[in-house]
Coordinates of C-alpha atoms in Angstrom, one line a residue:
Chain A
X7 CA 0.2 -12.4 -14.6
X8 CA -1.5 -14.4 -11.8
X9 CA 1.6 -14.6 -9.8
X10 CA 2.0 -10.7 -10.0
X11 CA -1.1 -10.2 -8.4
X12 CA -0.7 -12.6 -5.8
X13 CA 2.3 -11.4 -4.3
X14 CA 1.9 -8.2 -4.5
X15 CA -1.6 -8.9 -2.3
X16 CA 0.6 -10.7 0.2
X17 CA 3.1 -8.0 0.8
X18 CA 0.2 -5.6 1.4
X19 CA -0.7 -8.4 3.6
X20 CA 2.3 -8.6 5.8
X21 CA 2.5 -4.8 5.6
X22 CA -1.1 -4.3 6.7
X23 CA 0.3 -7.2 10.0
X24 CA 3.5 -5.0 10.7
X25 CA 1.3 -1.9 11.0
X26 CA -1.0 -3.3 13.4
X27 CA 1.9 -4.3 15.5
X28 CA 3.6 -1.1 15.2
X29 CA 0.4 0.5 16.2
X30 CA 0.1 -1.9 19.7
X31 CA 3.7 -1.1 20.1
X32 CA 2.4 2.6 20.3
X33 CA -0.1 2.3 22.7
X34 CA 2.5 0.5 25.0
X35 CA 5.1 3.0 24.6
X36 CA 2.7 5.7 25.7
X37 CA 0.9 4.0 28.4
X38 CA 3.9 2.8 29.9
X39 CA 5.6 6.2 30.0
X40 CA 2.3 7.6 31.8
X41 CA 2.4 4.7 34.2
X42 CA 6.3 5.6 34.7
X43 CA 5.2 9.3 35.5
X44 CA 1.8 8.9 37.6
X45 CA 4.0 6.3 40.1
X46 CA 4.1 8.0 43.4
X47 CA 6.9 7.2 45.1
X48 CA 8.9 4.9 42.8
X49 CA 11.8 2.7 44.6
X50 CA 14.9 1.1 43.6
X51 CA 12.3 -1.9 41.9
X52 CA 10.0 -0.3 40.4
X53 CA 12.9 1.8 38.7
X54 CA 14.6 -1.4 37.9
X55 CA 11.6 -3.3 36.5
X56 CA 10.1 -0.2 34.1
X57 CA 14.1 0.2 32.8
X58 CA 13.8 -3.5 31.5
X59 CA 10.3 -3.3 29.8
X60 CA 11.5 -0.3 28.3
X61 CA 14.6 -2.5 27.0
X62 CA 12.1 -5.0 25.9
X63 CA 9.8 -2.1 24.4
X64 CA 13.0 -0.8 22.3
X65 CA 13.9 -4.4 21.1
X66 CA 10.7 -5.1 20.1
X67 CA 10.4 -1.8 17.9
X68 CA 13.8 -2.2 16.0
X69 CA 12.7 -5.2 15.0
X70 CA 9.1 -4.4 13.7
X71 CA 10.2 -0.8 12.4
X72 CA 13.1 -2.5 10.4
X73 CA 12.1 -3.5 7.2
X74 CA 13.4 -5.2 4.8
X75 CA 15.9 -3.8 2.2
X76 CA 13.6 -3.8 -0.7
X77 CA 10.8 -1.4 -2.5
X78 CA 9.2 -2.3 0.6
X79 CA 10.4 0.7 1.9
X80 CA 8.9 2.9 -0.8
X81 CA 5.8 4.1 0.2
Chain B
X4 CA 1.3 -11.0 -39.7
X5 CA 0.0 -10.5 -36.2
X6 CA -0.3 -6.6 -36.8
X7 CA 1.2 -3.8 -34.5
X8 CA 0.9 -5.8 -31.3
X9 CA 0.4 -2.4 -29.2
X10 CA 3.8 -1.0 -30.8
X11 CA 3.8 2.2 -32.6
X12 CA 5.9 2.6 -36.0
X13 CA 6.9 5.5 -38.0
X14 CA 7.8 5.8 -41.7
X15 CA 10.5 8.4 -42.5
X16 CA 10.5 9.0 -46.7
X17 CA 10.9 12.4 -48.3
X18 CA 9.3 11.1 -52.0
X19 CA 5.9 11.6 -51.7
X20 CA 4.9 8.9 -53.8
X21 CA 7.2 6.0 -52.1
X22 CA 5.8 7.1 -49.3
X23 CA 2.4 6.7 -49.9
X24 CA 3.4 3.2 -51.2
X25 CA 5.2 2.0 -48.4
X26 CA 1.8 2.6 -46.1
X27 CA 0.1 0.6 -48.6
X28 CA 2.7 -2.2 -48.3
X29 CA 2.6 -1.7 -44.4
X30 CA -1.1 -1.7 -44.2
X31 CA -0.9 -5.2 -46.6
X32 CA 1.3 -6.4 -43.9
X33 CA -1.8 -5.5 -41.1
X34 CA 0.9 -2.8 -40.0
X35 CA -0.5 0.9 -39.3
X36 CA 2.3 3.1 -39.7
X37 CA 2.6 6.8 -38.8
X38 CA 4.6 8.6 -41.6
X39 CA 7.2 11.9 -41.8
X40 CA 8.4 13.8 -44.7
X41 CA 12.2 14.1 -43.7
X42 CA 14.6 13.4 -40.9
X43 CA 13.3 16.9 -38.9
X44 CA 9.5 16.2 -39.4
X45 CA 10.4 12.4 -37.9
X46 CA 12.4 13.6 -34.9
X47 CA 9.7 16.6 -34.0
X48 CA 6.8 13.2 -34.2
X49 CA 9.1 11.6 -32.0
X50 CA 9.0 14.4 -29.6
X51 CA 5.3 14.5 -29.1
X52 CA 4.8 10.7 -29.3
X53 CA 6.9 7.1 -28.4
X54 CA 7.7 5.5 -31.9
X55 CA 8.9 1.8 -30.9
X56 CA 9.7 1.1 -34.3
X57 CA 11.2 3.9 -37.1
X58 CA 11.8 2.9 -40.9
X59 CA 13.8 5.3 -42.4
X60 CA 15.0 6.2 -45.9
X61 CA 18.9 6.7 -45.9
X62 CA 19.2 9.4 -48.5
X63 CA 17.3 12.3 -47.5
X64 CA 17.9 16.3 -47.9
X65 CA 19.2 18.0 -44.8
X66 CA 19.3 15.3 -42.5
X67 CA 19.9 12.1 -44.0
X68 CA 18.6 8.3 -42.4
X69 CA 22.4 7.9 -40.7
X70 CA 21.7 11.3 -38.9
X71 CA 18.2 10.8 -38.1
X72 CA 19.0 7.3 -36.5
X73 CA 22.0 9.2 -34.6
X74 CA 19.2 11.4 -32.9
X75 CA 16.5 9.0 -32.8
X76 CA 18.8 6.6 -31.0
X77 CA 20.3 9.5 -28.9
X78 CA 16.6 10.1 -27.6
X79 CA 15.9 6.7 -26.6
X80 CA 17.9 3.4 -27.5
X81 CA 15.5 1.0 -27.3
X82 CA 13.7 2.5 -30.0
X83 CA 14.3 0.0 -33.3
X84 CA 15.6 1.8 -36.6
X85 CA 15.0 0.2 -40.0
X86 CA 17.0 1.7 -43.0
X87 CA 16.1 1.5 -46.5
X88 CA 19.0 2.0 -49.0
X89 CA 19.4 2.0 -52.4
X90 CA 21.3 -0.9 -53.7
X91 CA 24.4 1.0 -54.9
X92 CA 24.6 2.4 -51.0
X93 CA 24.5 -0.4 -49.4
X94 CA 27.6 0.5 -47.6
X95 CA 25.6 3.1 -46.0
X96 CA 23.4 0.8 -44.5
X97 CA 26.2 -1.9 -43.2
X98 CA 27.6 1.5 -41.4
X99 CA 24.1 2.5 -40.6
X100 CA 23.5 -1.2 -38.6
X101 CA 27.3 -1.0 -36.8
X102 CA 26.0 2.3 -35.4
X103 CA 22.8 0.3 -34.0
X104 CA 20.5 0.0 -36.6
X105 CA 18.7 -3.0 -36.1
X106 CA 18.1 -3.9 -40.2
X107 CA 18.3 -2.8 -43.5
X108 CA 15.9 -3.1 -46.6
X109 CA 17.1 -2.5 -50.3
X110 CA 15.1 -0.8 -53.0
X111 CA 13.5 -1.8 -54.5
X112 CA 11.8 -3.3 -51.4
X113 CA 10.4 -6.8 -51.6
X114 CA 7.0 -7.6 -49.4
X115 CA 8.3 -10.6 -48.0
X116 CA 11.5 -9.0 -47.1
X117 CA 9.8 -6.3 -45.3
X118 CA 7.2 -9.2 -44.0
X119 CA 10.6 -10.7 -42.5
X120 CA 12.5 -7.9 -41.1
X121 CA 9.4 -6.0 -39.6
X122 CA 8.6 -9.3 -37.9
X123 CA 12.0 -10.1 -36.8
X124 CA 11.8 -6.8 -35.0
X125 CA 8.5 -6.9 -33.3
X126 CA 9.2 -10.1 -32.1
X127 CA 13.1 -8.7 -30.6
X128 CA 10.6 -6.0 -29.1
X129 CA 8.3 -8.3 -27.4
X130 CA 10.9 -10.5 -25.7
X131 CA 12.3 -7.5 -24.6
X132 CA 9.2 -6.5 -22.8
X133 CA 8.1 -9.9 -21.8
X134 CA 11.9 -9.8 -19.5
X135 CA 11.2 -6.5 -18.4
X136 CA 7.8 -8.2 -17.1
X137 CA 9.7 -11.2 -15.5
X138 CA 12.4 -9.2 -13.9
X139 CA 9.7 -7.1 -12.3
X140 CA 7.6 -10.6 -11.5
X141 CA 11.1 -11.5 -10.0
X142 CA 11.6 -8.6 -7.7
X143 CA 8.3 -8.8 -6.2
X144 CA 8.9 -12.4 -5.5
X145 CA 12.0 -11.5 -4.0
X146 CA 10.3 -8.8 -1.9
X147 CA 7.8 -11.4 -0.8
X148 CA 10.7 -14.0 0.4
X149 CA 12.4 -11.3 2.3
X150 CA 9.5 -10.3 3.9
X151 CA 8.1 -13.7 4.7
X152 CA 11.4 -14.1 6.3
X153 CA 11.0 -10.7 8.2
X154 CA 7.6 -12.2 9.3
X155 CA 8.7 -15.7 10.6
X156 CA 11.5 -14.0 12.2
X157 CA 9.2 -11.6 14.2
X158 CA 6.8 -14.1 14.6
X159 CA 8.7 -16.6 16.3
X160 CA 11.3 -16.5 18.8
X161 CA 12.6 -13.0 18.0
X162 CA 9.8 -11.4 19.4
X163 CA 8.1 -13.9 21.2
X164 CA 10.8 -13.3 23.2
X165 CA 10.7 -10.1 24.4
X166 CA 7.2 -9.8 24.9
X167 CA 7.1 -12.3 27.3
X168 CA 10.3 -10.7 29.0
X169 CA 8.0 -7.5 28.9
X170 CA 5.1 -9.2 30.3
X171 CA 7.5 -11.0 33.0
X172 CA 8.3 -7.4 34.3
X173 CA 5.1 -6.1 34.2
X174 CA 3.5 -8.6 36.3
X175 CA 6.2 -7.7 38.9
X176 CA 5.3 -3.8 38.7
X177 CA 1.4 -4.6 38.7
X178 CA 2.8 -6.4 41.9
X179 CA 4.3 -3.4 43.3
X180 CA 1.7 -1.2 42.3
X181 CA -1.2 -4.0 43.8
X182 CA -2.1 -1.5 46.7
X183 CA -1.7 2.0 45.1
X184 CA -5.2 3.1 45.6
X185 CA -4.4 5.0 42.0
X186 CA -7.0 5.2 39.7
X187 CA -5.4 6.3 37.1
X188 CA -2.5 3.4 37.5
X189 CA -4.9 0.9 37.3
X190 CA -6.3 1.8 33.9
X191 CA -2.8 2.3 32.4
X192 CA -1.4 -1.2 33.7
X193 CA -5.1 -2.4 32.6
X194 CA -4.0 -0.9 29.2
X195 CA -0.7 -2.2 28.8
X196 CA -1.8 -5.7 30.1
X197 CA -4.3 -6.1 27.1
X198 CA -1.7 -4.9 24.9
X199 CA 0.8 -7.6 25.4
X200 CA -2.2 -10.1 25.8
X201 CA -3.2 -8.9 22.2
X202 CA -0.1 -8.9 20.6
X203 CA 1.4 -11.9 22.2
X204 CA -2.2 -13.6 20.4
X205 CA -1.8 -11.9 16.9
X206 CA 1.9 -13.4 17.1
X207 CA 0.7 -16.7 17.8
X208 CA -3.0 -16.7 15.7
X209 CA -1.0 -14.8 12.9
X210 CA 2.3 -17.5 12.4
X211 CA 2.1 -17.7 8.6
X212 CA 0.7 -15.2 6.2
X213 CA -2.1 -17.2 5.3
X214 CA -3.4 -17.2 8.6
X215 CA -4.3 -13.4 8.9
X216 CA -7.1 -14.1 6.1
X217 CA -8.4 -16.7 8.6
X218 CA -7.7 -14.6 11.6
X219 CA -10.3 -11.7 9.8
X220 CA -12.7 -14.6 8.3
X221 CA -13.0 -17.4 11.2
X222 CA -16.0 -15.8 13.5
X223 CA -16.6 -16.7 16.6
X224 CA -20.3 -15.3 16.9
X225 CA -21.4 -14.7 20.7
X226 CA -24.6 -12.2 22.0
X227 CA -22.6 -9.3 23.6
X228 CA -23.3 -5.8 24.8
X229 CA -21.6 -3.5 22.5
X230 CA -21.8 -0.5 25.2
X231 CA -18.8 -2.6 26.6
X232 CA -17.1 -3.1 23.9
X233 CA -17.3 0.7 23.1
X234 CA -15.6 1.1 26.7
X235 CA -13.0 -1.0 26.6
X236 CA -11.9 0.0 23.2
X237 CA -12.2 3.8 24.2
X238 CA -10.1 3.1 27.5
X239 CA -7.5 1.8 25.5
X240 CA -7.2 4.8 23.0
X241 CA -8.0 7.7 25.1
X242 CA -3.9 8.1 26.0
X243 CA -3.2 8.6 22.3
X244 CA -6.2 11.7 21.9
X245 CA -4.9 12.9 24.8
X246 CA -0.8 13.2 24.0
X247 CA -2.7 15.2 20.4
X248 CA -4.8 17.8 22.5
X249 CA -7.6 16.2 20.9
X250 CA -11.2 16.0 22.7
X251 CA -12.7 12.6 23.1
X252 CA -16.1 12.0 23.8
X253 CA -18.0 8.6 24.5
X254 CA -22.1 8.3 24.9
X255 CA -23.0 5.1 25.6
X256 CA -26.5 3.6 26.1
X257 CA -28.2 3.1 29.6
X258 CA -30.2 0.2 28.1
X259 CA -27.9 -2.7 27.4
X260 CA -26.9 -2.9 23.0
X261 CA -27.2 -6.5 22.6
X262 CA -25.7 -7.8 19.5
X263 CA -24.8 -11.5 17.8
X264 CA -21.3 -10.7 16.7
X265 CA -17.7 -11.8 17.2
X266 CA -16.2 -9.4 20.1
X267 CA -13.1 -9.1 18.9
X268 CA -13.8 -8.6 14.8
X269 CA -16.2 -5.9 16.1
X270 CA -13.7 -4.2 19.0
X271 CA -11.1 -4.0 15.9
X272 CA -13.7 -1.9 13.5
X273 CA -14.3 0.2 16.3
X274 CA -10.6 1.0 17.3
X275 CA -10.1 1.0 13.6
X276 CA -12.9 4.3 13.0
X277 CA -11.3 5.7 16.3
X278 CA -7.8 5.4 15.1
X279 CA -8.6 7.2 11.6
X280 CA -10.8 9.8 13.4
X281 CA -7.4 10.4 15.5
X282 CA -5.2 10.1 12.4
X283 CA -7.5 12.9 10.4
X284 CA -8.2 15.5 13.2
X285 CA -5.6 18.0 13.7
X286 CA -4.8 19.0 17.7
X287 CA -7.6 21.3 19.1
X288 CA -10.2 19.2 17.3
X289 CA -12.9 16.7 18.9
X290 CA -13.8 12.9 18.0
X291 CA -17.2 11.4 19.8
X292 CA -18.0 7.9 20.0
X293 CA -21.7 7.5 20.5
X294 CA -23.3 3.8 20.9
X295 CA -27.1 3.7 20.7
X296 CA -30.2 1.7 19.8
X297 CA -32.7 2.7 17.1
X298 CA -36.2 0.3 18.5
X299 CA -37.6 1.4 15.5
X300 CA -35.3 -0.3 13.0
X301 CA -34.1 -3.1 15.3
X302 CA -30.4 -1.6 14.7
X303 CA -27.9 -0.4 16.9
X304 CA -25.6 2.6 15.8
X305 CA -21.6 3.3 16.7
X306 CA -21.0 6.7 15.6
X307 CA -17.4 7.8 15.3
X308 CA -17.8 11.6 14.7
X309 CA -14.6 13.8 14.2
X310 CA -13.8 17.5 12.9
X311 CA -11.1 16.6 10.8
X312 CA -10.1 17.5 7.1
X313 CA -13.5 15.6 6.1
X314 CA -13.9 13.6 2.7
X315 CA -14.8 15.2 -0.9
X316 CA -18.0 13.4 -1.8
X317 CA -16.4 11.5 -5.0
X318 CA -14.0 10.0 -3.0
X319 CA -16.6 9.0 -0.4
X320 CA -16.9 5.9 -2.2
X321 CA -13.3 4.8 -2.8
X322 CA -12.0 4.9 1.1
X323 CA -13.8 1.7 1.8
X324 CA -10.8 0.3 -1.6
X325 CA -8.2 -1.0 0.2
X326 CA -5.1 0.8 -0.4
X327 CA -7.2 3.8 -0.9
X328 CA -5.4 6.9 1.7
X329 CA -6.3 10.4 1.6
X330 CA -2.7 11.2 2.6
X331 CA -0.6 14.7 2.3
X332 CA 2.6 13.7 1.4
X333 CA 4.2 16.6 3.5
X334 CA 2.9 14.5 6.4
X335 CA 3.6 11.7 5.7
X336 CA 5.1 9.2 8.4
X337 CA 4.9 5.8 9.2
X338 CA 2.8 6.5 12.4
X339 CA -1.2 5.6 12.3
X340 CA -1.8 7.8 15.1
X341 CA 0.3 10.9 14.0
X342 CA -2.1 13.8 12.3
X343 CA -2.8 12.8 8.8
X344 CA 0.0 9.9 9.5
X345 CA 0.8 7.2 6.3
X346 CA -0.4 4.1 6.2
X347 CA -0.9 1.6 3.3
X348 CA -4.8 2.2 3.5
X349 CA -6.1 -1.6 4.5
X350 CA -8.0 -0.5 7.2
X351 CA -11.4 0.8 6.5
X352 CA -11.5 -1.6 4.0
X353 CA -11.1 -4.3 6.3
X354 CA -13.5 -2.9 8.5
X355 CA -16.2 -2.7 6.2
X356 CA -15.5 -6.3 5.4
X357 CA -15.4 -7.5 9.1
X358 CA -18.5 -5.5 9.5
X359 CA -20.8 -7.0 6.5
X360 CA -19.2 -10.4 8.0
X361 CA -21.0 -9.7 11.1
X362 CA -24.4 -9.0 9.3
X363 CA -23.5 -5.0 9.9
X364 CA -23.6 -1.8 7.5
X365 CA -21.1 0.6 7.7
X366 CA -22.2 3.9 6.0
X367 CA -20.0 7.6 6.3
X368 CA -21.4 11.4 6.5
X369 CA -18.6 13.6 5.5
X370 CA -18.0 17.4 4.2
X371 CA -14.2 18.1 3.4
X372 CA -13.3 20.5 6.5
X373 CA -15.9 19.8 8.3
X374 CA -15.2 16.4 9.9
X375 CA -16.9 13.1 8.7
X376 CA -19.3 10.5 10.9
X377 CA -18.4 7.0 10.5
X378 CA -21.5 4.6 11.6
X379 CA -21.7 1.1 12.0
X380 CA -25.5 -0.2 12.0
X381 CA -25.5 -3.5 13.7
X382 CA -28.9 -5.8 14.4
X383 CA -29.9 -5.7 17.4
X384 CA -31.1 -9.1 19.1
X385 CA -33.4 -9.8 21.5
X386 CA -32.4 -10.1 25.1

């Protein structure tokens, strides 16, 4: 059925769009903890400032690692 | 009669004879029909292969048509059961269709009685599969809503949000960290600034599903050098071979590789070989990237080489299918960068087709265990 095949090409779509962003957020989880460990001499801002990206960093993952509640999650 | 339609039937009669009759009647009817001598020969059929359809004589030695249904129906419920009763036991086959028989025919059997009932039941059989089909159809269309709705959600304010947030506070560290003299600091903010530059543009190139066809299929065509493309992708991934123990090596030209190709579709294919190099190595292994011109051919070569688990050569052609994955399922995880990490197999596919739209080959060298060599062959263009 034409409709089958459609939509199952555009969840492999959106899936294929998740995992590219997962796959940033990776590289910016890593990097960032490397910049958080080579900072020499870190003060009270620098503290504060890699506390809120790592906030942001741990928002931004719940929301792309959360998947919907369907056979989505089936792999 | 429009034949068996893809359904299977078997014939249960003890009397040789009838028997044979009946299959003539089926086969009048454009019906092929398996056939068994009694009750025990019909359920051991049954066992080796899926009967949608069973017509079944009621009065049988040892296990008689009210039995045989009781088992056949006890095996699988959807399976259709058709008794055929004498006249005088037509009681029988009243009791047979309260315990789920779907019909009875009387002997002597009329053709177009058996024309009628057989087709009634097909046709109950079809519709029954045609639902399955549209309840399946349904789900998927469900899964496709929800997700659309994940993605709109993601791709709009929810995480638009944070990432400028994210970029807000990074600006402010790059601030901090202007003077640091630190090498090594500079390329990791360099990193993480391109990161949030990249995904902040997928987010906003990439707002409805539609879009990331265009995003892979719009070119925008420019001469560039790929020896810099090479090093900017390789400072980018580096971190990733490092936190594996893996060695990574990059050759690049002295000459300059010019190319006429769209920098970013290009940089992706590349970081796309480099990521499955990484995802197929195991730590203590090596990936090289080599960049190179061939004068003679008027093509310019990006190896990715790796000693990873390699690729048997039948399957050689079938990575470049999307949704292909050579994949052990005892490692499996959701990471792309994780030894032999899950993923839903898009990506060389899509790299071979962002390639070929860039007037590139891309070709692989592989021996399971040995590693493989991914190359893209590129045109060069005059300076």
């Amino acid at each position: 059925m034409p409709v089958q095949k459609s939509s199952q090409e555009s969840v492999q779509e959106y899936k294929e769009l998740l995992e590219n962003l997962r796959s940033r957020l990776n590289v910016l989880n890593t990097s960032i903890f490397l910049l958080e460990e080579n900072i020499p001499n870190s003060t009270f801002r620098t503290n504060k400032y890699i506390k809120q990206i790592n906030r942001e960093i741990k928002r931004i993952r719940e929301m792309i690692l959360e998947y919907p509640d369907t056979e989505l999650n089936k792999e | 009669m429009q034949g068996n339609q893809g359904l299977n039937i078997l014939l249960i009669e003890d009397e040789l004879e009838v028997r044979e009759s009946y299959v003539d009647m089926f086969a009048f009817l454009n019906l092929e029909v398996d056939t068994a001598e009694n009750g025990k020969q019909g359920l051991e059929k049954l066992d080796v292969k899926h009967y949608d359809i069973i017509v079944t004589d009621l009065n049988m030695p040892e296990i008689d048509g009210l039995e045989t249904m009781r088992r056949v129906k006890k095996k699988d419920p959807d399976i259709e059961v058709i008794v055929i009763t004498g006249f005088a036991t037509i009681e029988n086959a009243v009791g047979a269709m309260k315990q789920g028989a779907f019909d009875y025919i009387t002997k002597p059997v009329s053709l177009e009685h058996v024309k009628i009932v057989m087709n009634k039941c097909i046709q109950k059989i079809m519709a029954r599969k045609e639902n399955q089909t549209l309840r399946d159809t349904n789900s998927q269309l469900r899964e496709l809503n929800e997700l659309k709705d994940k993605f709109i959600t993601i791709t709009n304010h929810e995480l638009r949000t944070p990432l400028a947030v994210l970029r807000g506070y990074f600006d402010l560290i790059e601030m901090e960290l202007e003077n640091s003299g630190n090498d090594e600091l500079t390329e990791y903010a360099s990193i993480i600034n391109h990161t949030i530059t990249e995904m902040m543009d997928m987010i906003e190139s990439m707002h409805d599903l539609s879009s990331f066809k265009k995003y892979v299929s719009k070119l925008d065509r420019a001469i560039v050098d790929i020896n810099d493309i090479v090093t900017e992708v390789t400072k980018e991934v580096r971190v990733l071979f490092e936190n594996r123990d893996i060695q990574f090596d990059i050759h690049t030209d002295e000459n300059t590789l010019s190319a006429f190709v769209d920098k970013k579709m290009i940089f992706k294919a590349v970081r796309e070989l480099i990521q499955n190099a990484l995802k197929y190595t195991d730590k203590g292994g090596a990936v090289t990237i080599t960049a190179q011109s061939i004068p003679a051919r008027n093509q310019i070569y990006i190896s990715v080489k790796d000693t990873g688990i390699g690729i048997p050569l039948d399957k050689q052609e079938m990575i470049f299918e999307p949704f292909y994955e050579v994949q052990d399922v005892l490692h499996h995880s959701t990471s792309k960068t994780d030894f032999m990490g899950g993923g839903i197999g898009v990506g060389l596919s899509l790299t071979k087709e962002i390639i070929e739209s860039n007037g590139g080959e891309l070709v692989v060298e592989s021996q399971p265990q040995h590693g493989s060599t991914f190359t893209i062959i590129l045109p060069t263009v005059a300076s």
